[in-house]
């Protein structure tokens, strides 16, 4: 049943993404003036431009171009930039940076924010209003202000310039492996360990489960670090993590407020509901009722809201990347998808812009499918048969 | 007519009954006053040569200067008055926020009510909304504003685009999910049995019930628009020059002679942006709380006076 649901979900996603691609194709045509051929035949004669036009199929009608582009996009060919570099390569190089920041920042924000929200929304406490007020404030803080807050704090603690933290160690990387490779390895090992830990905990007998779950929060990072040292990438990984600390913190602060507010809002009336009373009558402690019973219910609206806000979150990531670049006078570059997008906008490089948008759309699609599966797993009311019939 | 005004008044009372909404409205009114006062000040008190937000220069001081009696928030590196620039930037921010709010409301309510009323439209609009959810709104606006030759991202156009994109994606999603249970409610069935057409159901029953929630959502969209506009103008992708984001940019780029950031300019612009966004957020919280109340059917709860009742037990009289 789950397999059919996943298939139906992917199918619906593909339909959505085709409409999205159509919007991207015609939207960029409308939004960005100028001609592709001009970029490719810089300084050439009119004949050169005509030849480029023919080679790139730009002399065909628009619908034909659209079909060609759609077909190529589905076969993972996003074209090439005017210097002849395939766009896919360019974006694949940038992707691990963006993914790393996104997973770390948003994951930490969700883990910590859902706890704070659960606590603040459970009963009206004296600190509730303060917490929620602070959460509101962080969610309205513009990114550069968050960044500048860090900047001043660092200055207070003796980092005379924040270059210490926003530059990679040049000597380390001069003969080192490509950074993208290290990033992929870091993510793969961490994800593998988390997956293994989840599978192992499920197989344990009940009396070990609680202990294992508690220790795993400490054990998984330690094991990850140990694995990195075995692979010989520990120093590289450490440098990368230090480099990403500030952007991840900014992203964390930008997104945590929203999560706290949503979870606290959906926890609001739950303390008086019937199932909480039942759980309490069973003799569970207040904390158990809050975390296992009410917290699980409150997570659902937060997850669906996160699903709706994913493109905004990715946009926020772009904002953070761009903010760093701008604040550092473009000396600090986080070479993520945003940098590629900005570079393409500066150079009026439409093909790369469209490719960037496609990548953002595909990331959103994948994350949404994952989140939907989590919701199905969490919500006992969703019967999969029904969903499949409707989809 | 009468019942409608009662309904509206009840809702407004419920909104204003929340502290958050009061503070939020207060903040918005404050910024409205600031926006209005700028041209008046330039006409009456301030000399345009010194205080003009684009070209003013005070020869009596060396610039950038810290806050002083003649320049309430100091001046920037070009000798322009910070407070005047701050006031000039208020209207673009407000305009972008309000346009975004109205556009989001119109688009999202249209999509939600069409999808709730007509099954075929629901299918098609569902696909459209789904596709809209892949669009990163800030990035799309960046692409739109990226053409250096055309200053096309004015506050109004910005709000329009932001509102349309937000409305068709997450706004429509939220309101559509709220519209479905309303369409399944008993009073809608009753209206249909009484012979109401779909149009009548939408306009008489669905939209009034949907409106309070829509207001809460839309005000949040305005907050998002203000932040995004600040960000875009900070990256100089918008068409306005007197803008809080631009102010932040110049504060960071043009240092004073010791190389320090211009903190008075930076904090003024940053605080204004944060405060305005906070105002929208607080108003949204109040609106959401008010929407959760059954304000239309019940009078506001009357507080029982707390009176300690002392019951004296007396021995029953022997009969």
XYZ file of C-alpha atoms in Angstrom, chain A residues 9 12-17 19-20 23-24 28 30-34 129 132-133 136-137 139-145 148 151-152 258 261 265 268 304-305 307-309 311-312 314-316 318-319 322-324 326-327 330 341-342 345-346 348 353 357 360-362 364-365 368 390, chain B residues 20 123 127-140 142-144 146-149 152 161-162 166 169-170 173-174 176 217 220 223 227-228 230-237 244-245 248-249 252-253 255 261 263 266-267 270-271 273-275 277-278 281-282 285 288-289:
136
model
C 2.651 10.873 -4.882
C 1.300 13.942 -8.831
C 4.660 15.580 -8.201
C 5.722 15.040 -11.799
C 2.519 16.664 -13.084
C 3.134 19.585 -10.757
C 6.724 19.895 -11.843
C 3.468 22.893 -14.872
C 6.274 24.476 -12.852
C 6.051 28.530 -15.823
C 9.844 28.713 -15.567
C 11.962 33.741 -17.658
C 8.875 37.312 -20.098
C 10.887 38.511 -17.106
C 14.371 38.653 -18.526
C 14.751 40.722 -21.663
C 17.440 40.134 -24.234
C 4.563 34.933 26.528
C 6.587 33.391 22.054
C 7.481 37.061 21.904
C 8.088 36.281 16.906
C 10.985 38.667 17.059
C 11.147 35.345 12.795
C 10.904 38.990 11.750
C 14.619 39.691 11.993
C 16.079 40.491 8.571
C 18.994 38.212 7.716
C 21.666 40.877 7.635
C 20.664 41.970 11.122
C 25.503 41.661 12.051
C 29.544 39.967 13.710
C 29.433 42.274 16.709
C 8.296 30.287 12.810
C 5.092 29.680 16.834
C -0.226 27.411 18.360
C -2.647 25.415 22.475
C 2.337 20.571 6.549
C 3.226 24.187 7.022
C 5.877 21.646 3.248
C 4.099 24.752 2.052
C 7.007 26.942 3.089
C 10.429 27.224 -1.423
C 10.452 30.149 0.991
C 15.146 27.705 0.069
C 14.688 31.342 -0.859
C 15.811 32.202 2.660
C 19.574 32.119 -1.065
C 19.104 35.288 0.971
C 23.713 36.488 -0.911
C 23.903 38.413 2.356
C 27.253 36.902 3.160
C 27.341 41.257 -0.088
C 28.561 41.892 3.454
C 31.936 39.537 -2.559
C 22.042 31.986 -9.566
C 23.417 35.419 -8.718
C 21.772 37.044 -13.126
C 24.754 39.378 -13.215
C 22.397 37.738 -17.925
C 19.079 30.908 -14.211
C 15.178 27.306 -10.746
C 15.261 24.410 -6.570
C 12.009 22.895 -7.856
C 13.389 19.368 -7.847
C 11.400 20.992 -3.193
C 9.671 18.040 -4.866
C 7.885 17.329 -0.073
C -8.328 10.236 -4.667
C -1.216 41.645 20.264
C -8.952 19.751 -10.196
C -2.512 21.360 -10.145
C -1.795 25.082 -10.466
C -1.420 25.538 -6.707
C 0.758 22.455 -6.539
C 3.034 23.869 -9.213
C 3.055 27.250 -7.497
C 4.429 25.597 -4.388
C 7.652 24.859 -6.264
C 8.253 28.529 -6.990
C 10.700 30.266 -4.660
C 9.081 33.705 -4.508
C 12.140 35.751 -3.433
C 14.213 34.250 -6.249
C 11.547 34.928 -8.856
C 15.194 38.717 -7.886
C 15.100 37.525 -11.478
C 12.445 40.076 -12.280
C 17.762 41.802 -12.127
C 17.678 43.892 -15.278
C 19.907 46.878 -14.568
C 18.568 48.918 -17.454
C 10.881 47.980 -12.842
C 4.005 40.243 -7.868
C 4.724 39.054 -4.350
C 2.093 33.968 -2.591
C 0.755 29.034 -3.927
C 0.690 28.851 -0.146
C -3.369 26.117 -0.230
C -4.165 27.374 3.274
C -8.602 26.061 0.248
C -2.901 34.907 6.609
C 1.533 37.541 7.454
C 5.215 40.910 6.710
C 11.241 41.636 4.687
C 11.753 40.453 1.110
C 14.135 45.109 2.316
C 16.398 42.295 1.231
C 16.008 42.974 -2.476
C 16.585 46.689 -2.107
C 19.593 45.919 0.038
C 20.959 43.948 -2.880
C 19.932 46.933 -5.040
C 17.504 44.931 -7.135
C 15.375 51.018 4.266
C 17.263 48.235 2.548
C 21.398 49.416 5.324
C 23.507 48.879 2.246
C 27.702 48.932 5.560
C 29.519 49.988 2.410
C 32.400 53.349 6.557
C 30.250 50.625 10.253
C 25.889 52.074 13.357
C 22.325 50.776 10.190
C 20.430 50.357 13.433
C 17.221 47.743 10.670
C 15.048 48.636 13.645
C 12.260 47.174 9.232
C 12.069 44.826 12.189
C 9.470 46.949 13.952
C 7.403 43.444 10.330
C 6.739 42.859 13.998
C 3.104 39.744 12.795
C 1.395 40.888 15.990
C -1.602 36.826 15.806
C -5.888 34.534 14.125
C -7.017 34.442 17.741
